[in-house]
Amino acid sequence: DSSYSFPTAGQGGHGKCDCGKCKCDEGWYGEACQYPTTCNLTRKKSNEMCKNSQDIICSGAGTCQCGRCKCANSEGTGLVYGKFCECDDRECIDDETEEICTGHGKCYCGNCYCEAGWHGDKCEFQCDITPWEIKKRCTSSDGKICSNRGTCVCGECTCHDVDPTGDWGDIHGDTCECDERNCKAVYDRYSDDFCSGHGQCNCGRCDCKEGWTGKKCEHPRSCPLSPEESAKKCQGNSNLPCSGRGKCECGQCTCFPPGDNRVYGKNCECDDRQCENVDGDVCGGHGICSCGRCICQDGWFGKLCQHSRKCNMTEEESRSLCESADGILCSGKGSCHCGKCICSPQEWYISGDFCECDDRDCDKHDGLICTGNGVCSCGNCECWEGWNGNACEIWLGREYP
């Protein structure tokens, strides 16, 4: 017998694999037997499960079938794929040669990754210097290509510009060796300053003015404490001075944003913004916030008091709303209560409607996820007002002296 039954990856197993092709059980179809012939989801619920992060059903490149995306042409060419049909490898096809990445690279999710010696969106341009010379010109003194802060194209580094405000960028140099972000003290972002406003930044290093010392010129020489003693006093029980939410000067914390009374405490340890959801509701309207934690009213529970203890659903109805597209309850990482997933509290980083997200994927800055200036939503930072950047690390609000 040449057929062997095994679960299809991530789909729960609805058929048998016979010589590289799926033979589906009754009630299932598709190249991986991933689509049920009858659907017990409402159209609205099905469409919700098919929306990408921009709320577009199947990224506009497929149809939604019972909570799962069926990508256009995927059975014929396989060029459109992904959970939400977000990858379109047709973007990699060169118009002239009609080859993927002009035959000089590999395509991944609509982007060409070129072989050595080739460049361009579709690897259509050849460099006039050898791959060895290209690498040599782009290698920084620490042996890294463009200091790991840029891309090498034909022997020239294009540095990653990290400043979304359109300034010339914080990373520069022939091999991107200068990173001005190293000069920025945490508080500097409010005044668009470097070196705590007490020094000059030269290729990522602070040269302090008279009367100031420290890696970022943050410590006044007149202070009776050493820089280490000052930082320790500001740190308290936190991992970072002023809990990563303020300026430490001679052992005293000034919390930021300035004037925002939601951040407070001797070491800025209380951040009541943590009690707000993306819409700014405090504890879901069902509790009070105390030092960044919600204390829920009777009948409500959850980190943001978002779950009601009362439930007027049957167990079956509840479970059907907690199943993700692959048919697994809360992605196997949580429990179901009244049609909503409650993600495992032991794994703080698991989140999402179906516990499908890993908040460790959110960018960090200053050692904090989303720099403490936003909410991590399914691997992406959603910044609070006045903040920008992948990790909400850039202040675009008003300047402070």
C-alpha positions as a printed Julia matrix, in Angstrom:
401×3 Matrix{Float64}:
   0.0    0.0     0.0
   1.61   3.26   -1.16
  -0.66   5.54    0.9
   0.18   6.63    4.43
  -2.08   8.66    6.69
  -0.56  11.51    8.69
  -1.7   14.91    9.89
  -1.21  17.71    7.39
   1.03  20.33    9.07
  -1.02  22.78   11.05
  -4.37  21.54    9.65
  -5.25  18.64   11.93
  -5.05  15.91    9.2
  -8.05  15.52    6.89
  -6.75  13.06    4.32
  -4.01  10.74    3.17
  -0.83  11.49    1.3
  -0.53   9.34   -1.81
   2.61   9.73   -3.88
   3.03  13.41   -2.96
  -0.64  14.35   -3.41
  -3.41  14.58   -0.82
  -6.48  12.38   -1.07
  -9.01  14.15    1.12
 -11.45  12.64    3.58
 -15.12  13.18    2.92
 -16.11  16.72    3.81
 -12.69  18.26    2.99
 -10.98  19.56   -0.15
  -7.96  21.59   -1.31
  -4.34  20.71   -2.14
  -3.7   20.1     1.58
  -7.32  19.11    2.46
  -7.51  22.36    4.39
 -10.99  23.52    3.33
 -14.23  22.02    4.76
 -17.02  21.49    2.2
 -19.59  22.65    4.75
 -18.88  25.61    6.99
 -20.29  26.19   10.48
 -19.0   29.77   10.67
 -21.05  32.84    9.84
 -19.79  34.83    6.84
 -18.85  37.7     9.18
 -16.81  35.43   11.48
 -15.2   33.71    8.49
 -14.17  37.06    6.96
 -12.79  38.27   10.33
 -10.47  35.24   10.43
  -9.24  35.97    6.9
  -8.28  39.62    7.49
  -4.62  40.63    7.43
  -3.09  43.24    9.79
  -4.53  46.02    7.57
  -8.02  44.45    7.87
  -8.01  43.43    4.2
  -9.55  40.02    3.49
  -6.85  37.69    2.14
  -4.74  40.78    1.26
  -6.98  41.29   -1.76
  -5.23  38.38   -3.45
  -7.56  35.51   -2.66
 -10.97  34.44   -1.42
 -12.02  33.55    2.1
 -13.37  30.05    2.52
 -14.62  29.19    5.98
 -12.03  31.27    7.83
  -9.13  30.22    5.59
  -7.66  32.1     2.64
  -7.6   30.47   -0.76
  -5.03  32.4    -2.77
  -5.59  33.34   -6.41
  -3.7   31.05   -8.86
  -2.04  29.26   -5.94
  -3.02  25.85   -7.28
  -1.65  26.65  -10.72
   1.55  28.61  -10.12
   1.93  28.73   -6.34
   3.21  32.32   -6.64
   0.58  33.77   -4.28
   0.74  32.24   -0.81
   0.8   32.84    2.95
  -1.82  32.54    5.68
  -3.47  35.75    4.4
  -2.14  35.5     0.77
   0.28  38.25    1.78
   3.14  36.88   -0.33
   3.03  37.51   -4.07
   6.1   36.18   -5.85
   4.81  37.6    -9.14
   6.43  40.83   -7.88
   9.8   39.13   -8.48
   9.22  38.38  -12.17
  11.31  40.54  -14.51
   9.17  42.1   -17.27
  11.77  41.57  -20.0
  13.08  38.09  -19.27
   9.9   36.88  -17.5
  12.21  35.05  -15.11
  12.04  35.2   -11.32
  14.74  37.64  -10.11
  16.14  37.58  -13.7
  17.63  34.2   -12.85
  20.19  35.83  -10.52
  18.53  35.48   -7.14
  15.82  33.86   -5.06
  12.37  35.23   -4.37
  10.88  35.22   -0.9
   7.47  36.74   -0.23
   7.67  39.1    -3.22
  11.25  40.28   -2.62
  14.36  39.29   -4.58
  17.5   38.28   -2.7
  20.29  38.58   -5.24
  23.35  36.41   -5.81
  26.76  38.03   -5.22
  27.59  40.46   -8.02
  23.97  41.3    -8.87
  21.63  44.0    -7.56
  18.38  45.81   -8.3
  14.76  45.12   -7.32
  14.8   42.09   -9.6
  18.57  41.4    -9.62
  18.71  42.87  -13.1
  21.96  44.85  -12.72
  25.44  43.36  -12.65
  28.25  45.03  -10.72
  31.42  45.93  -12.58
  33.66  44.85   -9.69
  34.33  41.37   -8.36
  32.27  39.93   -5.45
  35.5   39.86   -3.41
  36.09  43.58   -4.0
  32.43  44.36   -3.2
  32.71  42.6     0.13
  36.04  44.27    0.93
  34.69  47.78    0.3
  31.6   47.18    2.46
  33.34  45.51    5.38
  33.7   47.69    8.47
  36.68  47.57   10.84
  34.87  45.06   13.08
  34.57  42.64   10.13
  30.82  43.12    9.59
  29.21  44.0     6.27
  28.06  47.65    6.57
  28.43  47.24   10.37
  25.18  45.21   10.28
  23.4   48.54    9.89
  22.98  48.76    6.13
  22.97  46.9     2.83
  25.89  46.53    0.46
  25.19  47.3    -3.19
  28.12  47.06   -5.59
  30.67  47.97   -2.95
  28.72  50.87   -1.44
  26.8   50.77    1.82
  23.26  52.11    2.0
  22.71  52.71    5.71
  19.38  52.0     7.33
  17.82  55.37    8.03
  16.07  55.0    11.37
  14.58  58.48   11.59
  11.05  58.62   10.12
  10.92  62.41   10.41
  12.92  62.71    7.19
  16.16  63.99    8.71
  19.44  62.77    7.21
  19.41  59.82    9.53
  21.19  58.63   12.61
  23.42  56.06   10.87
  26.16  57.15    8.5
  29.76  56.56    7.4
  31.28  54.68    4.45
  30.53  51.36    6.16
  27.67  52.67    8.39
  30.1   52.62   11.28
  28.7   55.77   12.91
  25.5   55.31   14.88
  24.39  58.59   16.43
  21.73  56.71   18.43
  24.56  55.65   20.76
  24.81  59.31   21.81
  21.17  59.65   22.72
  20.3   59.48   26.39
  16.79  58.19   27.04
  15.52  61.7    27.81
  17.1   63.29   24.73
  14.24  62.24   22.51
  12.06  64.99   24.02
  14.4   67.78   23.02
  15.87  66.27   19.83
  19.21  66.5    21.62
  22.35  64.37   21.92
  24.59  63.59   24.89
  21.97  64.75   27.43
  22.37  68.25   25.99
  25.84  68.46   27.57
  28.14  67.32   24.78
  28.92  66.79   21.13
  28.26  63.53   19.27
  31.14  62.38   17.07
  30.51  59.16   15.14
  28.41  57.69   17.92
  30.6   58.84   20.85
  29.93  61.73   23.23
  32.54  64.4    23.88
  31.28  66.08   27.06
  31.31  69.77   27.89
  33.17  70.95   30.96
  31.4   69.96   34.17
  29.79  66.82   32.76
  30.87  63.19   32.5
  29.45  59.75   31.72
  28.97  57.77   28.52
  26.19  60.15   27.48
  27.33  63.21   29.5
  24.46  62.55   31.87
  26.35  62.97   35.13
  27.26  66.39   36.65
  30.79  66.46   38.08
  29.39  68.52   40.98
  27.34  65.52   42.14
  28.75  63.89   45.31
  27.7   60.45   43.97
  29.69  58.51   41.37
  27.88  57.77   38.04
  27.45  54.14   39.21
  26.01  55.17   42.6
  23.68  57.64   40.91
  22.4   55.0    38.46
  21.93  52.46   41.27
  19.92  54.94   43.34
  17.71  55.71   40.34
  17.27  52.04   39.55
  15.64  50.88   42.79
  14.11  47.44   42.21
  13.88  47.92   38.45
  16.27  46.55   35.8
  16.92  50.06   34.43
  17.53  53.48   35.98
  14.16  55.24   36.44
  12.52  52.02   35.13
  13.5   53.13   31.61
  10.87  55.9    31.84
  12.81  58.92   33.07
  16.02  60.9    33.36
  18.43  60.06   36.15
  20.54  62.95   37.38
  22.59  62.66   40.57
  20.38  59.86   41.93
  17.06  61.65   41.25
  14.53  60.58   38.62
  12.52  62.95   36.42
   9.76  60.86   34.8
   8.68  61.38   31.25
   6.88  62.35   29.12
   7.18  65.63   31.03
   3.82  66.68   32.4
   2.22  63.25   31.85
   0.97  62.33   35.32
   0.34  58.71   34.27
   4.06  57.97   34.79
   5.16  58.49   38.41
   6.95  57.05   41.44
  10.36  57.6    43.03
  11.94  55.44   40.3
   9.17  56.09   37.71
   8.02  52.55   38.49
   4.32  53.31   37.97
   3.06  53.58   34.4
  -0.73  53.87   34.28
  -0.61  53.83   30.47
  -0.26  50.05   30.86
  -3.9   49.99   32.02
  -5.12  51.4    28.7
  -6.02  49.47   25.57
  -5.26  50.77   22.07
  -8.41  52.94   22.16
  -7.33  54.56   25.43
  -9.99  52.87   27.62
  -8.74  52.43   31.2
  -9.25  48.87   32.5
 -12.0   48.4    29.9
 -14.26  50.67   31.96
 -14.58  47.83   34.5
 -11.91  48.66   37.04
  -9.43  51.19   38.4
  -5.74  51.54   37.62
  -3.2   51.38   40.42
   0.5   51.82   39.57
   0.07  50.33   36.09
  -2.15  47.39   37.13
  -5.9   47.03   36.83
  -8.0   46.26   39.89
 -11.22  44.88   38.43
 -14.78  45.37   39.63
 -16.75  42.33   40.8
 -17.78  40.2    37.83
 -14.8   41.13   35.63
 -11.28  39.77   35.25
  -8.26  39.86   32.93
  -5.2   42.08   32.59
  -7.42  44.94   31.37
 -10.65  43.71   33.07
 -11.84  42.72   29.6
 -13.52  39.41   30.52
 -16.96  39.12   32.13
 -17.43  36.24   34.58
 -21.04  35.82   33.38
 -21.58  33.88   30.19
 -24.82  33.15   28.36
 -23.31  30.86   25.72
 -23.28  27.1    25.53
 -19.9   25.38   25.8
 -20.16  24.44   22.12
 -20.9   28.01   21.0
 -18.02  29.29   23.12
 -15.54  26.76   21.72
 -16.52  27.48   18.1
 -15.56  31.15   18.58
 -12.2   30.23   20.15
 -11.04  27.98   17.32
  -8.5   29.52   14.95
  -8.44  28.83   11.2
  -6.52  25.59   11.76
  -9.25  24.25   14.05
  -7.12  24.39   17.22
  -8.6   25.92   20.37
  -6.76  29.17   21.22
  -3.74  27.93   19.19
  -3.07  25.43   21.99
  -1.75  28.29   24.15
  -4.74  29.29   26.24
  -8.2   28.47   27.51
 -11.59  29.49   26.19
 -14.05  31.56   28.24
 -17.35  32.73   26.79
 -16.08  32.73   23.2
 -12.84  34.54   24.02
  -9.36  33.12   24.42
  -7.54  33.7    27.69
  -3.86  33.22   26.9
  -1.56  31.36   29.25
  -0.4   33.73   32.03
   2.78  31.65   32.44
   3.86  32.84   28.97
   3.44  36.61   29.29
   4.34  37.16   25.64
   1.43  35.14   24.16
  -1.41  37.37   22.94
  -3.96  37.84   20.18
  -7.64  36.92   19.75
  -6.6   33.28   19.31
  -3.35  33.45   21.37
  -1.58  33.26   18.01
   0.8   36.19   18.6
   4.2   36.35   20.25
   4.87  39.77   21.78
   8.59  39.0    21.88
   8.49  39.79   18.15
   7.8   43.45   18.99
  10.81  45.72   18.65
  12.7   46.75   21.77
  14.57  49.93   22.58
  16.26  50.88   25.86
  15.61  47.28   26.92
  11.83  47.74   26.84
   9.29  46.29   24.4
   7.88  49.2    22.34
  10.18  51.34   24.54
   7.32  51.38   27.05
   5.6   53.96   24.82
   3.03  51.78   23.14
   1.17  48.5    23.13
   2.51  45.36   21.49
  -0.21  44.11   19.16
   0.53  40.78   17.53
   4.23  41.4    17.01
   3.88  45.07   16.01
   4.1   48.13   18.23
   1.05  50.39   18.29
   2.4   53.64   19.66
   0.7   56.05   21.99
   0.07  59.62   20.87
   3.26  61.57   20.19
   5.37  58.48   19.49
   6.65  56.91   16.29
   9.19  54.34   15.1
   9.14  50.54   14.93
   9.71  50.43   18.69
   7.84  53.7    19.51
  11.26  55.11   20.34
  10.91  58.41   18.49
   9.11  61.33   20.1
   7.24  63.51   17.59
   5.29  65.47   20.18
   6.25  68.91   21.47
   9.86  69.64   22.38
  10.92  70.12   26.0
  14.02  72.05   27.12
